[in-house]
PDB file of C-alpha atoms in Angstrom:
ATOM      1  CA  MET A  25     -32.171  31.827 149.405  1.00  0.00           C
ATOM      2  CA  GLN A  26     -28.576  30.781 148.770  1.00  0.00           C
ATOM      3  CA  ALA A  27     -26.906  31.416 145.403  1.00  0.00           C
ATOM      4  CA  ARG A  28     -23.471  30.992 143.918  1.00  0.00           C
ATOM      5  CA  VAL A  29     -21.675  32.710 141.071  1.00  0.00           C
ATOM      6  CA  TYR A  30     -18.724  30.869 139.542  1.00  0.00           C
ATOM      7  CA  VAL A  31     -16.260  33.035 137.602  1.00  0.00           C
ATOM      8  CA  THR A  32     -13.673  31.249 135.460  1.00  0.00           C
ATOM      9  CA  LEU A  33     -11.091  32.284 132.904  1.00  0.00           C
ATOM     10  CA  LYS A  34     -12.115  31.847 129.280  1.00  0.00           C
ATOM     11  CA  LYS A  35     -10.443  29.097 127.279  1.00  0.00           C
ATOM     12  CA  GLY A  36      -7.198  30.336 125.758  1.00  0.00           C
ATOM     13  CA  VAL A  37      -6.536  32.926 128.457  1.00  0.00           C
ATOM     14  CA  LEU A  38      -3.201  32.206 130.136  1.00  0.00           C
ATOM     15  CA  ASP A  39      -3.276  31.587 133.884  1.00  0.00           C
ATOM     16  CA  PRO A  40       0.237  31.960 135.355  1.00  0.00           C
ATOM     17  CA  GLN A  41      -1.153  31.714 138.904  1.00  0.00           C
ATOM     18  CA  GLY A  42      -2.765  28.359 138.131  1.00  0.00           C
ATOM     19  CA  LYS A  43       0.432  27.202 136.430  1.00  0.00           C
ATOM     20  CA  THR A  44       2.448  28.059 139.556  1.00  0.00           C
ATOM     21  CA  ILE A  45       0.016  26.123 141.745  1.00  0.00           C
ATOM     22  CA  GLN A  46       0.189  23.137 139.390  1.00  0.00           C
ATOM     23  CA  ARG A  47       4.000  23.167 139.580  1.00  0.00           C
ATOM     24  CA  ALA A  48       3.915  23.441 143.385  1.00  0.00           C
ATOM     25  CA  ILE A  49       1.617  20.417 143.529  1.00  0.00           C
ATOM     26  CA  GLU A  50       4.008  18.445 141.321  1.00  0.00           C
ATOM     27  CA  ASN A  51       7.049  19.504 143.358  1.00  0.00           C
ATOM     28  CA  LEU A  52       5.331  18.293 146.508  1.00  0.00           C
ATOM     29  CA  GLY A  53       5.110  14.846 144.933  1.00  0.00           C
ATOM     30  CA  HIS A  54       1.495  14.617 143.765  1.00  0.00           C
ATOM     31  CA  GLN A  55       1.235  13.062 140.322  1.00  0.00           C
ATOM     32  CA  GLY A  56      -1.604  13.111 137.831  1.00  0.00           C
ATOM     33  CA  LEU A  57      -2.918  16.673 138.092  1.00  0.00           C
ATOM     34  CA  LEU A  58      -2.129  17.947 134.593  1.00  0.00           C
ATOM     35  CA  ASP A  59      -3.488  21.463 134.695  1.00  0.00           C
ATOM     36  CA  VAL A  60      -4.844  23.875 137.304  1.00  0.00           C
ATOM     37  CA  ARG A  61      -6.779  27.045 136.584  1.00  0.00           C
ATOM     38  CA  GLN A  62      -7.889  29.379 139.342  1.00  0.00           C
ATOM     39  CA  GLY A  63     -11.255  31.068 139.347  1.00  0.00           C
ATOM     40  CA  LYS A  64     -13.479  32.922 141.773  1.00  0.00           C
ATOM     41  CA  LEU A  65     -16.544  31.877 143.631  1.00  0.00           C
ATOM     42  CA  PHE A  66     -19.150  34.143 145.224  1.00  0.00           C
ATOM     43  CA  GLU A  67     -21.611  32.849 147.806  1.00  0.00           C
ATOM     44  CA  VAL A  68     -24.597  35.170 147.815  1.00  0.00           C
ATOM     45  CA  GLU A  69     -27.414  35.317 150.342  1.00  0.00           C
ATOM     46  CA  VAL A  70     -30.527  36.401 148.437  1.00  0.00           C
ATOM     47  CA  ASP A  71     -33.616  37.950 150.015  1.00  0.00           C
ATOM     48  CA  ASN A  72     -36.319  35.264 150.231  1.00  0.00           C
ATOM     49  CA  ALA A  73     -38.895  37.885 149.252  1.00  0.00           C
ATOM     50  CA  LEU A  74     -37.540  37.719 145.700  1.00  0.00           C
ATOM     51  CA  ALA A  75     -38.966  35.239 143.218  1.00  0.00           C
ATOM     52  CA  ARG A  76     -36.416  32.714 141.943  1.00  0.00           C
ATOM     53  CA  GLU A  77     -36.509  34.103 138.363  1.00  0.00           C
ATOM     54  CA  GLU A  78     -36.020  37.645 139.653  1.00  0.00           C
ATOM     55  CA  ALA A  79     -33.045  36.477 141.744  1.00  0.00           C
ATOM     56  CA  VAL A  80     -31.478  34.790 138.700  1.00  0.00           C
ATOM     57  CA  ARG A  81     -32.009  37.972 136.644  1.00  0.00           C
ATOM     58  CA  ILE A  82     -30.368  40.199 139.266  1.00  0.00           C
ATOM     59  CA  LEU A  83     -27.478  37.771 139.807  1.00  0.00           C
ATOM     60  CA  ASN A  84     -26.821  37.557 136.073  1.00  0.00           C
ATOM     61  CA  SER A  85     -26.635  41.307 135.715  1.00  0.00           C
ATOM     62  CA  VAL A  86     -24.484  41.706 138.851  1.00  0.00           C
ATOM     63  CA  ALA A  87     -22.146  38.965 137.608  1.00  0.00           C
ATOM     64  CA  GLN A  88     -21.855  40.672 134.233  1.00  0.00           C
ATOM     65  CA  GLU A  89     -21.416  44.223 135.532  1.00  0.00           C
ATOM     66  CA  ILE A  90     -19.400  43.766 138.714  1.00  0.00           C
ATOM     67  CA  LEU A  91     -18.032  40.287 139.349  1.00  0.00           C
ATOM     68  CA  THR A  92     -16.623  39.451 135.929  1.00  0.00           C
ATOM     69  CA  ASN A  93     -14.124  40.954 133.533  1.00  0.00           C
ATOM     70  CA  PRO A  94     -15.946  40.017 130.318  1.00  0.00           C
ATOM     71  CA  VAL A  95     -12.800  40.258 128.209  1.00  0.00           C
ATOM     72  CA  ILE A  96     -11.118  37.308 129.904  1.00  0.00           C
ATOM     73  CA  GLU A  97     -13.706  35.721 132.188  1.00  0.00           C
ATOM     74  CA  THR A  98     -16.973  33.895 131.931  1.00  0.00           C
ATOM     75  CA  PHE A  99     -19.506  33.073 134.672  1.00  0.00           C
ATOM     76  CA  ARG A 100     -22.230  30.708 135.759  1.00  0.00           C
ATOM     77  CA  VAL A 101     -25.054  31.465 138.208  1.00  0.00           C
ATOM     78  CA  GLU A 102     -26.572  28.784 140.440  1.00  0.00           C
ATOM     79  CA  VAL A 103     -29.563  29.380 142.730  1.00  0.00           C
ATOM     80  CA  GLU A 104     -30.493  26.687 145.253  1.00  0.00           C
TER      81      GLU A 104
ATOM     82  CA  MET B  21     -11.012  13.895 133.740  1.00  0.00           C
ATOM     83  CA  GLN B  22     -12.213  17.283 134.952  1.00  0.00           C
ATOM     84  CA  ALA B  23     -12.349  18.158 138.630  1.00  0.00           C
ATOM     85  CA  ARG B  24     -13.119  21.209 140.718  1.00  0.00           C
ATOM     86  CA  VAL B  25     -12.096  22.277 144.171  1.00  0.00           C
ATOM     87  CA  TYR B  26     -14.242  24.906 145.885  1.00  0.00           C
ATOM     88  CA  VAL B  27     -12.599  26.797 148.732  1.00  0.00           C
ATOM     89  CA  THR B  28     -14.825  28.928 150.938  1.00  0.00           C
ATOM     90  CA  LEU B  29     -14.417  30.843 154.173  1.00  0.00           C
ATOM     91  CA  LYS B  30     -15.639  29.090 157.292  1.00  0.00           C
ATOM     92  CA  LYS B  31     -18.763  30.397 158.975  1.00  0.00           C
ATOM     93  CA  GLY B  32     -17.912  33.170 161.411  1.00  0.00           C
ATOM     94  CA  VAL B  33     -14.812  34.314 159.546  1.00  0.00           C
ATOM     95  CA  LEU B  34     -15.165  37.954 158.540  1.00  0.00           C
ATOM     96  CA  ASP B  35     -14.948  38.714 154.804  1.00  0.00           C
ATOM     97  CA  PRO B  36     -14.297  42.444 154.267  1.00  0.00           C
ATOM     98  CA  GLN B  37     -13.744  41.875 150.527  1.00  0.00           C
ATOM     99  CA  GLY B  38     -17.161  40.258 150.176  1.00  0.00           C
ATOM    100  CA  LYS B  39     -18.701  43.047 152.252  1.00  0.00           C
ATOM    101  CA  THR B  40     -17.196  45.656 149.919  1.00  0.00           C
ATOM    102  CA  ILE B  41     -18.585  43.849 146.883  1.00  0.00           C
ATOM    103  CA  GLN B  42     -22.009  43.615 148.513  1.00  0.00           C
ATOM    104  CA  ARG B  43     -21.981  47.364 149.188  1.00  0.00           C
ATOM    105  CA  ALA B  44     -20.883  48.103 145.615  1.00  0.00           C
ATOM    106  CA  ILE B  45     -23.771  46.004 144.306  1.00  0.00           C
ATOM    107  CA  GLU B  46     -26.210  47.936 146.505  1.00  0.00           C
ATOM    108  CA  ASN B  47     -24.772  51.298 145.497  1.00  0.00           C
ATOM    109  CA  LEU B  48     -25.231  50.367 141.852  1.00  0.00           C
ATOM    110  CA  GLY B  49     -28.929  49.945 142.532  1.00  0.00           C
ATOM    111  CA  HIS B  50     -29.373  46.189 142.800  1.00  0.00           C
ATOM    112  CA  GLN B  51     -31.658  45.225 145.671  1.00  0.00           C
ATOM    113  CA  GLY B  52     -32.115  41.902 147.436  1.00  0.00           C
ATOM    114  CA  LEU B  53     -28.572  40.543 147.684  1.00  0.00           C
ATOM    115  CA  LEU B  54     -28.122  40.507 151.448  1.00  0.00           C
ATOM    116  CA  ASP B  55     -24.638  39.063 151.805  1.00  0.00           C
ATOM    117  CA  VAL B  56     -21.693  38.230 149.552  1.00  0.00           C
ATOM    118  CA  ARG B  57     -18.743  36.065 150.499  1.00  0.00           C
ATOM    119  CA  GLN B  58     -15.858  35.487 148.134  1.00  0.00           C
ATOM    120  CA  GLY B  59     -14.179  32.124 147.742  1.00  0.00           C
ATOM    121  CA  LYS B  60     -11.804  30.406 145.356  1.00  0.00           C
ATOM    122  CA  LEU B  61     -12.395  27.872 142.672  1.00  0.00           C
ATOM    123  CA  PHE B  62      -9.803  25.580 141.092  1.00  0.00           C
ATOM    124  CA  GLU B  63     -10.479  23.791 137.814  1.00  0.00           C
ATOM    125  CA  VAL B  64      -8.178  20.785 137.665  1.00  0.00           C
ATOM    126  CA  GLU B  65      -7.450  18.585 134.666  1.00  0.00           C
ATOM    127  CA  VAL B  66      -6.774  15.083 136.030  1.00  0.00           C
ATOM    128  CA  ASP B  67      -4.883  12.340 134.182  1.00  0.00           C
ATOM    129  CA  ASN B  68      -7.430   9.861 132.808  1.00  0.00           C
ATOM    130  CA  ALA B  69      -5.066   7.030 133.745  1.00  0.00           C
ATOM    131  CA  LEU B  70      -6.040   7.600 137.393  1.00  0.00           C
ATOM    132  CA  ALA B  71      -8.987   5.762 138.893  1.00  0.00           C
ATOM    133  CA  ARG B  72     -11.750   8.051 140.098  1.00  0.00           C
ATOM    134  CA  GLU B  73     -11.194   7.160 143.774  1.00  0.00           C
ATOM    135  CA  GLU B  74      -7.460   7.773 143.436  1.00  0.00           C
ATOM    136  CA  ALA B  75      -8.155  11.176 141.859  1.00  0.00           C
ATOM    137  CA  VAL B  76     -10.474  12.106 144.726  1.00  0.00           C
ATOM    138  CA  ARG B  77      -7.844  11.002 147.262  1.00  0.00           C
ATOM    139  CA  ILE B  78      -5.095  13.104 145.609  1.00  0.00           C
ATOM    140  CA  LEU B  79      -7.370  16.129 145.207  1.00  0.00           C
ATOM    141  CA  ASN B  80      -8.407  15.984 148.848  1.00  0.00           C
ATOM    142  CA  SER B  81      -4.827  15.952 150.076  1.00  0.00           C
ATOM    143  CA  VAL B  82      -3.790  18.701 147.623  1.00  0.00           C
ATOM    144  CA  ALA B  83      -6.749  20.818 148.729  1.00  0.00           C
ATOM    145  CA  GLN B  84      -5.843  20.298 152.370  1.00  0.00           C
ATOM    146  CA  GLU B  85      -2.082  20.874 152.013  1.00  0.00           C
ATOM    147  CA  ILE B  86      -1.867  23.541 149.332  1.00  0.00           C
ATOM    148  CA  LEU B  87      -5.121  25.149 148.273  1.00  0.00           C
ATOM    149  CA  THR B  88      -6.710  25.821 151.635  1.00  0.00           C
ATOM    150  CA  ASN B  89      -5.803  27.681 154.805  1.00  0.00           C
ATOM    151  CA  PRO B  90      -7.399  25.245 157.259  1.00  0.00           C
ATOM    152  CA  VAL B  91      -7.665  27.854 160.003  1.00  0.00           C
ATOM    153  CA  ILE B  92     -10.173  29.978 158.122  1.00  0.00           C
ATOM    154  CA  GLU B  93     -11.195  28.022 155.024  1.00  0.00           C
ATOM    155  CA  THR B  94     -12.994  24.831 154.160  1.00  0.00           C
ATOM    156  CA  PHE B  95     -13.158  22.992 150.818  1.00  0.00           C
ATOM    157  CA  ARG B  96     -15.217  20.649 148.674  1.00  0.00           C
ATOM    158  CA  VAL B  97     -13.882  18.405 145.887  1.00  0.00           C
ATOM    159  CA  GLU B  98     -15.998  17.516 142.851  1.00  0.00           C
ATOM    160  CA  VAL B  99     -14.874  15.065 140.146  1.00  0.00           C
ATOM    161  CA  GLU B 100     -16.940  14.799 136.959  1.00  0.00           C
TER     162      GLU B 100
END
């Protein structure tokens, strides 16, 4: 079973890395991209022996405990 | 207009960072997550003056030129 965890910065948290990328894009002549924010993405291969609900439960707790800094980041879990 | 670019490692490319995360998850007692691969995620705010097709075209070329290392990474563009 394939799953994905998307980790993004919370609204209001500054993202200097994203800002730098946005400026690089502009300097290379691409117009119309007003803001860029960088996040993380985890592709997880889940044991098929697990029930879908159990997989979602485990992924949520792993995302909360390990993959995310809860002070500045938020996450979303997606199981195929 | 909100868009996202997902950058992931190509199949066959080793991901020691993902492997380390997967081992950490296991050591913390979570079973059933067989493999973890880390990718990048870019949240892009696109000028609403752009047509959707134009936005997709720009995002594809930005992803190809700037956000991705085409030797080891692949990407997917999503416009809301």
